[in-house]
C-alpha atoms as a printed R data frame, in Angstrom:
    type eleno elety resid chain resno       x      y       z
1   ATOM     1    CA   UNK     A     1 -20.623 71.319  54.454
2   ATOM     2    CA   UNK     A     2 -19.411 72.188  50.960
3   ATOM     3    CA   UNK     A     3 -16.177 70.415  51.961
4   ATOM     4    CA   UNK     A     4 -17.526 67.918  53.096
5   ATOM     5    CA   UNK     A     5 -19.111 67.243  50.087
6   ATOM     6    CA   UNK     A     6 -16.320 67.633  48.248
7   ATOM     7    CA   UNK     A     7 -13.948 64.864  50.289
8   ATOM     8    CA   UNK     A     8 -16.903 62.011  49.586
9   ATOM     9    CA   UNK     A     9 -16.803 62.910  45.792
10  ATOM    10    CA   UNK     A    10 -12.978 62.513  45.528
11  ATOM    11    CA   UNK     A    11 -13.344 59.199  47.645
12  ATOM    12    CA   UNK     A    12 -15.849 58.276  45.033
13  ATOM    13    CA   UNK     A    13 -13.521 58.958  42.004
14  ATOM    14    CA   UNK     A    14 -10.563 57.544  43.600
15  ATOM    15    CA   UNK     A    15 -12.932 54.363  44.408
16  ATOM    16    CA   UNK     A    16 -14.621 54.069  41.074
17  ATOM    17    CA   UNK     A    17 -11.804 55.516  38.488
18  ATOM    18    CA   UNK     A    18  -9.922 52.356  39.115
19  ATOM    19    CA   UNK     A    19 -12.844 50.101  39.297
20  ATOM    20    CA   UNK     A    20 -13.842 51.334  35.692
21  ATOM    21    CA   UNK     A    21 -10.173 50.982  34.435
22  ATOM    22    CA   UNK     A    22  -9.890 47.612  35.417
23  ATOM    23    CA   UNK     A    23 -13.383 46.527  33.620
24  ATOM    24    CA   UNK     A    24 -12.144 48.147  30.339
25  ATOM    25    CA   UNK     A    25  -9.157 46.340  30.557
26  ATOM    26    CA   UNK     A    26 -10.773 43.001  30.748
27  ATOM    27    CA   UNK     A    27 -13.307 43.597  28.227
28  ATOM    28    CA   UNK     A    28 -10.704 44.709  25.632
29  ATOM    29    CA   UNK     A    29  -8.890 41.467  26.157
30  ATOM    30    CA   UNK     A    30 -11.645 40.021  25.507
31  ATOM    31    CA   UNK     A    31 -11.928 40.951  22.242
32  ATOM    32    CA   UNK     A    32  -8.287 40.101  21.202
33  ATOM    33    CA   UNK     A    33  -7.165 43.851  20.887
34  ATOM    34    CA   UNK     A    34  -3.866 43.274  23.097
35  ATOM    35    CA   UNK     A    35  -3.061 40.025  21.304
36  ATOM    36    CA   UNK     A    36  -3.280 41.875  18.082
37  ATOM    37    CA   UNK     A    37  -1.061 44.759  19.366
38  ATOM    38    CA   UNK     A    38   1.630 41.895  20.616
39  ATOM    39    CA   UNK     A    39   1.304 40.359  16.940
40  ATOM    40    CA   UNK     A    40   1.973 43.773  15.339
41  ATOM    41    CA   UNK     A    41   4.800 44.634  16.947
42  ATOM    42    CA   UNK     A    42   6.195 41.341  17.525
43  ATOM    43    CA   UNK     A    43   9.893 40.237  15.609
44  ATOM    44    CA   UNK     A    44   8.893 36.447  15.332
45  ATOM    45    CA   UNK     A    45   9.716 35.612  12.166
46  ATOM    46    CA   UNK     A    46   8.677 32.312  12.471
47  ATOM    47    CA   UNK     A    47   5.344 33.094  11.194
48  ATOM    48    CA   UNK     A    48   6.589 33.025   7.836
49  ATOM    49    CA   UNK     A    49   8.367 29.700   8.265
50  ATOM    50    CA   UNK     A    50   8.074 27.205   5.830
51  ATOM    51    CA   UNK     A    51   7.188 24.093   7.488
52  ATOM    52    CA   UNK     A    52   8.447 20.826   6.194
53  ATOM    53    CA   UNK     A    53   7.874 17.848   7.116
54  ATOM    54    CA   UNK     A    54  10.826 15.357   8.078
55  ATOM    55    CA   UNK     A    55   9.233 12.057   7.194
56  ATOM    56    CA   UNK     A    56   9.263 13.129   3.265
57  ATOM    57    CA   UNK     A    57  11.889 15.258   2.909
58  ATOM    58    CA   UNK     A    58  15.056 16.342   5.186
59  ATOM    59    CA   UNK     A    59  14.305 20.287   5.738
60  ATOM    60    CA   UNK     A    60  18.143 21.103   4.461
61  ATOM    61    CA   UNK     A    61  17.744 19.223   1.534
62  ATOM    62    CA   UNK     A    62  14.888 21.616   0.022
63  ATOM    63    CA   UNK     A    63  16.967 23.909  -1.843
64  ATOM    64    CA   UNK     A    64  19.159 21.027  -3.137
65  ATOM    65    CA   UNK     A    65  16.392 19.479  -4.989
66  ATOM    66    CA   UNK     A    66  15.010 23.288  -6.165
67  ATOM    67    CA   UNK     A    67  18.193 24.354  -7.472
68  ATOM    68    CA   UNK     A    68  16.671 25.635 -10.315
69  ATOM    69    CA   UNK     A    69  18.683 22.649 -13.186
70  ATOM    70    CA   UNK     A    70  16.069 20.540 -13.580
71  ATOM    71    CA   UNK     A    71  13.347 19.728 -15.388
72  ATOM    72    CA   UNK     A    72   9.895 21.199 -14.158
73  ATOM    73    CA   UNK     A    73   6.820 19.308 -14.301
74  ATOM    74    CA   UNK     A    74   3.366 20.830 -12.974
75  ATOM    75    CA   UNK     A    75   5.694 23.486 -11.431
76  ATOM    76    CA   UNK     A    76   7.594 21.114  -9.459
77  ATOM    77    CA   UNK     A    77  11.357 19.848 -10.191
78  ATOM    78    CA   UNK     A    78  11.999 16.414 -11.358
79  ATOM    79    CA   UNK     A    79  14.033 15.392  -8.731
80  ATOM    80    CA   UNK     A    80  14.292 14.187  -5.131
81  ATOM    81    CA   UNK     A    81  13.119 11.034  -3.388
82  ATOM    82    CA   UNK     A    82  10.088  9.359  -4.486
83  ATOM    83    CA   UNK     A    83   8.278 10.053  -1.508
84  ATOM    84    CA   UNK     A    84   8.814 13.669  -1.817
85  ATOM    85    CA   UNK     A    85   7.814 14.234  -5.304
86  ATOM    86    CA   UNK     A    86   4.253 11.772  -4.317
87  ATOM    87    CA   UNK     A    87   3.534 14.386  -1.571
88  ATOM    88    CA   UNK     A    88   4.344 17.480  -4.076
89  ATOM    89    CA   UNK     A    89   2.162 15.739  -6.254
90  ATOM    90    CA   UNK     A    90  -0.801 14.765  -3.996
91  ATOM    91    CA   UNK     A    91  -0.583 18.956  -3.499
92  ATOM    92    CA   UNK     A    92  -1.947 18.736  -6.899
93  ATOM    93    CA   UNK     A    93  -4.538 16.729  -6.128
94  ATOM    94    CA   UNK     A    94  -3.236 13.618  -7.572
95  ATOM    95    CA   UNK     A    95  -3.898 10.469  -5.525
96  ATOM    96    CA   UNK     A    96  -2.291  6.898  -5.569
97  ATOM    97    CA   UNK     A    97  -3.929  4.902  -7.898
98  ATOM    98    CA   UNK     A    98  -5.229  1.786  -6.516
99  ATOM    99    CA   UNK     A    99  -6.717 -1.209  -7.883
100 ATOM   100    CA   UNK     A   100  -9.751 -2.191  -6.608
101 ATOM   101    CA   UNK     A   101 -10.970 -5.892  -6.749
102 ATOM   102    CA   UNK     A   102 -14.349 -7.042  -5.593
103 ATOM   103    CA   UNK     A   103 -18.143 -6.947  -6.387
104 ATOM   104    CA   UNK     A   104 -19.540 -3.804  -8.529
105 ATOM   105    CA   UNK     A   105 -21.015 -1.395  -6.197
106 ATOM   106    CA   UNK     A   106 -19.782 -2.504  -2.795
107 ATOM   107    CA   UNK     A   107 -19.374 -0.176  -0.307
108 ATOM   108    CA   UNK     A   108 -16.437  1.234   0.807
109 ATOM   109    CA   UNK     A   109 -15.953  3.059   4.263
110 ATOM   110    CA   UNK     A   110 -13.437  6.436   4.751
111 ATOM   111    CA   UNK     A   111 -10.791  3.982   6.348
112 ATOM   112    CA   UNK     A   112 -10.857  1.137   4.579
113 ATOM   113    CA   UNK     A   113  -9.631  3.573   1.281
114 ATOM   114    CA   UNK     A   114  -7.071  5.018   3.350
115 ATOM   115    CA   UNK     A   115  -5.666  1.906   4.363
116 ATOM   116    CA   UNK     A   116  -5.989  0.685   0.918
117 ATOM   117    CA   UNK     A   117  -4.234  3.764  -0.019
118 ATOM   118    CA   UNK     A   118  -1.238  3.487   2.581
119 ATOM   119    CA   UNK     A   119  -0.777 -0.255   1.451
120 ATOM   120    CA   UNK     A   120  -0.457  1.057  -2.104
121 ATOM   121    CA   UNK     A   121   2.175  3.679  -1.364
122 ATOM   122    CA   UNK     A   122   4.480  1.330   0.770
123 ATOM   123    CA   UNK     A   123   4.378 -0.867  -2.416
124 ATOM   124    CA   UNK     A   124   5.081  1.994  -4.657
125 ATOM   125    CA   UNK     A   125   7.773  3.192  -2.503
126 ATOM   126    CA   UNK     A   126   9.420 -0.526  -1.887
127 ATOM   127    CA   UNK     A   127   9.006 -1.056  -5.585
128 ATOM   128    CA   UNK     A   128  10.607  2.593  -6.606
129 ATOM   129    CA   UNK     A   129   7.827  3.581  -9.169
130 ATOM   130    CA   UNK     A   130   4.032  4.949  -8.249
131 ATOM   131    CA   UNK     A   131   1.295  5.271 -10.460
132 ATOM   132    CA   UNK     A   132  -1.028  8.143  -9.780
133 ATOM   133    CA   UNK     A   133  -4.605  9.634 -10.742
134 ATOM   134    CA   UNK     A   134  -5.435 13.182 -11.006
135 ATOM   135    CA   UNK     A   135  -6.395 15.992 -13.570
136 ATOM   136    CA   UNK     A   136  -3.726 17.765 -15.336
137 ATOM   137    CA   UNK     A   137  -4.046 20.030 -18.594
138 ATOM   138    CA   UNK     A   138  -7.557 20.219 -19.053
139 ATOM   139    CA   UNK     A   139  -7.775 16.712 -18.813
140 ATOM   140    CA   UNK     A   140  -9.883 14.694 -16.537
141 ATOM   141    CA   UNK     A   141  -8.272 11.590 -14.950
142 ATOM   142    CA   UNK     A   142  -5.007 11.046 -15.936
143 ATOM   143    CA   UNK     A   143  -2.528  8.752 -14.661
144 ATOM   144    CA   UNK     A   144   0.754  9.622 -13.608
145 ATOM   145    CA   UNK     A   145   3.635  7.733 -13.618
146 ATOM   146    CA   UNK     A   146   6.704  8.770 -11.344
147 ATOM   147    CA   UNK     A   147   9.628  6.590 -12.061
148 ATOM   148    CA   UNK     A   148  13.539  6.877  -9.772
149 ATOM   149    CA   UNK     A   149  16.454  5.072 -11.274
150 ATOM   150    CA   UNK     A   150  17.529  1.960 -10.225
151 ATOM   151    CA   UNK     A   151  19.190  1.184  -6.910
152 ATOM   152    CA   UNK     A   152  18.494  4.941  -6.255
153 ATOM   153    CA   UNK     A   153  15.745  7.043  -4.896
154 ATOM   154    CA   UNK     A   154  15.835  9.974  -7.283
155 ATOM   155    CA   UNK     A   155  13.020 10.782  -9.630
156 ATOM   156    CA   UNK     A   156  14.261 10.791 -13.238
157 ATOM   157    CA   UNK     A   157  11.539 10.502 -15.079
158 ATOM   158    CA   UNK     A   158   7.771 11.687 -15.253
159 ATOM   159    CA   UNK     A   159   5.007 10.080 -17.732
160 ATOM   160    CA   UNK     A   160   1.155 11.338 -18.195
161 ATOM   161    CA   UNK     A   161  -1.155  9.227 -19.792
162 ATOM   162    CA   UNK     A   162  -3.991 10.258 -21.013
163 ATOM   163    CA   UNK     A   163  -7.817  9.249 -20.747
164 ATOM   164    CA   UNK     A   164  -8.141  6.339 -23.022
165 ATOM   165    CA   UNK     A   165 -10.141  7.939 -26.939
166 ATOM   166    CA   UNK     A   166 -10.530  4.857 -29.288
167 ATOM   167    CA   UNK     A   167 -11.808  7.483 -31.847
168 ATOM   168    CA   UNK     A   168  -8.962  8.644 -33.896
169 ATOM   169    CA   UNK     A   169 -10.097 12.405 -34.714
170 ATOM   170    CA   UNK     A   170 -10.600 12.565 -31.155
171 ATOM   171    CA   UNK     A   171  -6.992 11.516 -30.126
172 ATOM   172    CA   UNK     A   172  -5.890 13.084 -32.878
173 ATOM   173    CA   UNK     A   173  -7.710 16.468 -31.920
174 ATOM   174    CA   UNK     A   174  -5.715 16.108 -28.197
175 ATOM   175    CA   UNK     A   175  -2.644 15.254 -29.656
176 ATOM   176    CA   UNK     A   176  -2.448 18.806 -31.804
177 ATOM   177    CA   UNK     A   177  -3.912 20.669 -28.319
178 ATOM   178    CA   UNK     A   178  -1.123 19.197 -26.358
179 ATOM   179    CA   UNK     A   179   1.236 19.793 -28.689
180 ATOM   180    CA   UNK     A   180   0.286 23.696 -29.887
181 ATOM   181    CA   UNK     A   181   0.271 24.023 -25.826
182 ATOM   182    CA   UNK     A   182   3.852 22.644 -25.913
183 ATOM   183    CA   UNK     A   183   5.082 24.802 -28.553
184 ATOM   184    CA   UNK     A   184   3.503 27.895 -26.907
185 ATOM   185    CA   UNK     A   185   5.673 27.019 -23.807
186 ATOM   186    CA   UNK     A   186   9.034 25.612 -25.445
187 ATOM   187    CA   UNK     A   187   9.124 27.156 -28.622
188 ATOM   188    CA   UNK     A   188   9.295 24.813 -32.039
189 ATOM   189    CA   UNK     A   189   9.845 21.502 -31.331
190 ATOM   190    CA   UNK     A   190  13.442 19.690 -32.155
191 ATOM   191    CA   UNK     A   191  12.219 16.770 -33.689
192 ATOM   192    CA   UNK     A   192   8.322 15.154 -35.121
193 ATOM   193    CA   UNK     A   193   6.748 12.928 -36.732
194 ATOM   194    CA   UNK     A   194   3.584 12.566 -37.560
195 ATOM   195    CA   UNK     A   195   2.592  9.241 -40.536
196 ATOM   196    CA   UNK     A   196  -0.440  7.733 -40.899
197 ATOM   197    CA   UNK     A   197  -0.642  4.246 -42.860
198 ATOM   198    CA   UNK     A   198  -3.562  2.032 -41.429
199 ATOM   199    CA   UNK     A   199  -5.680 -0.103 -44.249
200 ATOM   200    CA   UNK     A   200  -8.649  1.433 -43.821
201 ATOM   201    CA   UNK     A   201  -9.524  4.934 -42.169
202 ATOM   202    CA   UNK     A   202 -11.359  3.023 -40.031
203 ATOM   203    CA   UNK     A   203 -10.650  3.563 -35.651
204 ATOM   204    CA   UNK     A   204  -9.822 -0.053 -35.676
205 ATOM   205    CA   UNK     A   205  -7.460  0.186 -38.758
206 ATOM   206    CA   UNK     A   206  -5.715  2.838 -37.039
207 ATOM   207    CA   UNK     A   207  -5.590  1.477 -33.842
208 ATOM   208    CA   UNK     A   208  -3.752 -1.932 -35.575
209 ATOM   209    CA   UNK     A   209  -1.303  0.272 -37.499
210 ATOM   210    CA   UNK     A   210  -0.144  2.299 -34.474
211 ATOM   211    CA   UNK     A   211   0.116 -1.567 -32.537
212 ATOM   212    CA   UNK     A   212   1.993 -2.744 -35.437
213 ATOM   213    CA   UNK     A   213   4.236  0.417 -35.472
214 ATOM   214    CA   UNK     A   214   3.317  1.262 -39.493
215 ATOM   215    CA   UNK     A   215   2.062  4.754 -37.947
216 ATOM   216    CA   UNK     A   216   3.517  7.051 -36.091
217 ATOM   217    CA   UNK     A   217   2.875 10.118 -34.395
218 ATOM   218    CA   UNK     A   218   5.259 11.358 -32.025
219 ATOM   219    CA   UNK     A   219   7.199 15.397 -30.918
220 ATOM   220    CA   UNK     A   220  10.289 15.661 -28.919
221 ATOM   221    CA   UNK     A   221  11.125 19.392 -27.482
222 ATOM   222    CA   UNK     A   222  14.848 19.302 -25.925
223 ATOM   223    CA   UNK     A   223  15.701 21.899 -23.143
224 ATOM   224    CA   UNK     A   224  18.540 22.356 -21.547
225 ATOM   225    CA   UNK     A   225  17.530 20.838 -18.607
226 ATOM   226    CA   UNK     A   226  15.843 17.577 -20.353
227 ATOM   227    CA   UNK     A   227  13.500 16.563 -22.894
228 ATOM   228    CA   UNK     A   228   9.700 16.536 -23.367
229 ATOM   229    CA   UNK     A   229   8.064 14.335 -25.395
230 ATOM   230    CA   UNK     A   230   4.468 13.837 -26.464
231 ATOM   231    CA   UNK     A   231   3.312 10.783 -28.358
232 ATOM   232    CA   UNK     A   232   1.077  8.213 -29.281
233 ATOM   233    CA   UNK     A   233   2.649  4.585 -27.947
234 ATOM   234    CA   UNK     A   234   1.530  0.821 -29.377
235 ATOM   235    CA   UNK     A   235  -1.239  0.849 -27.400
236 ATOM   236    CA   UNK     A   236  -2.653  3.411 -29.030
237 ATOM   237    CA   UNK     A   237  -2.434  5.392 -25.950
238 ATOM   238    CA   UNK     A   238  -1.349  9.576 -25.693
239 ATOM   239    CA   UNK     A   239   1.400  9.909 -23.735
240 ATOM   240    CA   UNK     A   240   3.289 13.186 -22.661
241 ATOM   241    CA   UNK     A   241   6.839 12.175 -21.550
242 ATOM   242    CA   UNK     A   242   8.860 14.494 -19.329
243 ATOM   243    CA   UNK     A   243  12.819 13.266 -19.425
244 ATOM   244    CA   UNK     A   244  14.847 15.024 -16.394
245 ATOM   245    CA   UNK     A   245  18.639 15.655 -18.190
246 ATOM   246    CA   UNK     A   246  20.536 15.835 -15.236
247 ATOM   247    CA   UNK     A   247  19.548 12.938 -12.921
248 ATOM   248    CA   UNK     A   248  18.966 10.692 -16.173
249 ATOM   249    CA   UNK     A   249  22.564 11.254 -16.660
250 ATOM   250    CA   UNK     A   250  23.404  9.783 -13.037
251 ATOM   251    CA   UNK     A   251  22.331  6.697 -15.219
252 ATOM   252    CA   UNK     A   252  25.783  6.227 -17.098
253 ATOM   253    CA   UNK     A   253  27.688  8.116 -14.318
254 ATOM   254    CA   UNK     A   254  26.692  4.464 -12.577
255 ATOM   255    CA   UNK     A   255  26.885  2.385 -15.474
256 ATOM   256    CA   UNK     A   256  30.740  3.359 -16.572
257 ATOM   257    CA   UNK     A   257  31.571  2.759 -12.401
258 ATOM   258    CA   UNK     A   258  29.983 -0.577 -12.588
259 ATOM   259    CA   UNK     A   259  32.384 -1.719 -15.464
């Protein structure tokens, strides 16, 4: 009897061991566990691929246009197409600028600003300049102007202007915050000039003598790789200029073969 017993037990376990196996199995998949182990162990590097995208820029061109001689602006080289540097830029949260024409307060749906957008970009691209919007130093809603040289697409040339201050102890109080920031990064600057001759101390005195070029307030810092320069233009607007050395050079290079 004892034997007996013993043979329906072992059926049992033999029945129900694999039963039990096969449920743990499935519930651990379940929760991802074997997936995870795969991951661990697996030698797919391409997990740490950096994708790029073939519409802006050609994938073996990347290391070309970071080769580490240029100019850096926002932490991005001054150089490659002007669709690439627009999509390193809208990474910053800068967005084509586009003008707007119609009735005060009309509303605008999701796709008719895209398309608006597109339509700008084509332009900017067909016209090899684009004018951006975005925050950048502290600053709140600065444009950006991205400028290539002519008959190429290579960006030479990088322009910020600033929120428009008619006050002039306000514009004068961003001009020396800009420029101490400037000096903190590049070290004393090579060149400035900083004169003051309006009639009056008054903003709109000021304003006229910087339109009629009777004051002047402008610092140029000169790298090796280009030139930086922040300034207040005739329109009485502060502008920080970023110069790229190498591909503004490409300018003569073409010049002296065109003569």
């Amino acid at each position: 009897m004892t034997d007996i017993i013993r043979l329906i037990v072992k059926i049992i376990l033999i029945i129900l061991l694999p039963l039990m196996l096969l449920i743990y199995i499935v519930e651990m998949n379940k929760l991802g566990v074997f997936e995870n182990i795969k991951n661990l162990f697996s030698n797919d590097d391409n997990t740490n691929e950096v994708v790029v995208d073939p519409d802006v820029v050609n994938p073996d061109d990347v290391k070309l246009i970071d080769d580490g001689t240029h100019l850096i602006f926002n932490n991005v080289p001054i150089n490659g197409t002007l669709k690439y540097y627009v999509a390193q830029m809208e990474k910053k949260n800068f967005r084509i600028h586009v003008e707007r024409f119609g009735l005060e307060g009309d509303e605008e749906t999701k796709e008719q600003k895209e398309q608006r957008e597109q339509k700008a970009k084509l332009e900017a691209y067909k016209e090899g300049k684009a004018t951006m919007v975005g925050d950048f130093a502290d600053f709140k809603q600065c444009r950006l102007y991205v400028e290539t040289l002519a008959n190429k697409d290579l960006v030479y040339k990088i322009q910020v202007e600033f929120k428009y201050v008619y006050e002039w102890e306000k514009k004068k109080e961003n001009y020396f915050h800009l420029k101490q920031l400037l000096t903190q990064k590049y070290g004393a600057p090579t060149s400035c000039t900083e004169k003051l001759k309006p009639k009056k101390m008054e903003d709109h005195d000021i304003n006229d003598s910087f339109h009629e070029k009777k004051s002047k307030y402008e610092t140029i810092y000169k790298t090796d790789k280009g030139d930086i320069t922040l300034y207040i233009n005739k329109h009485y607007n502060l502008i920080l200029e970023y110069l790229d050395k190498k591909n503004s050079e490409l300018i003569t290079e073409h010049a002296l073969e065109e003569l």
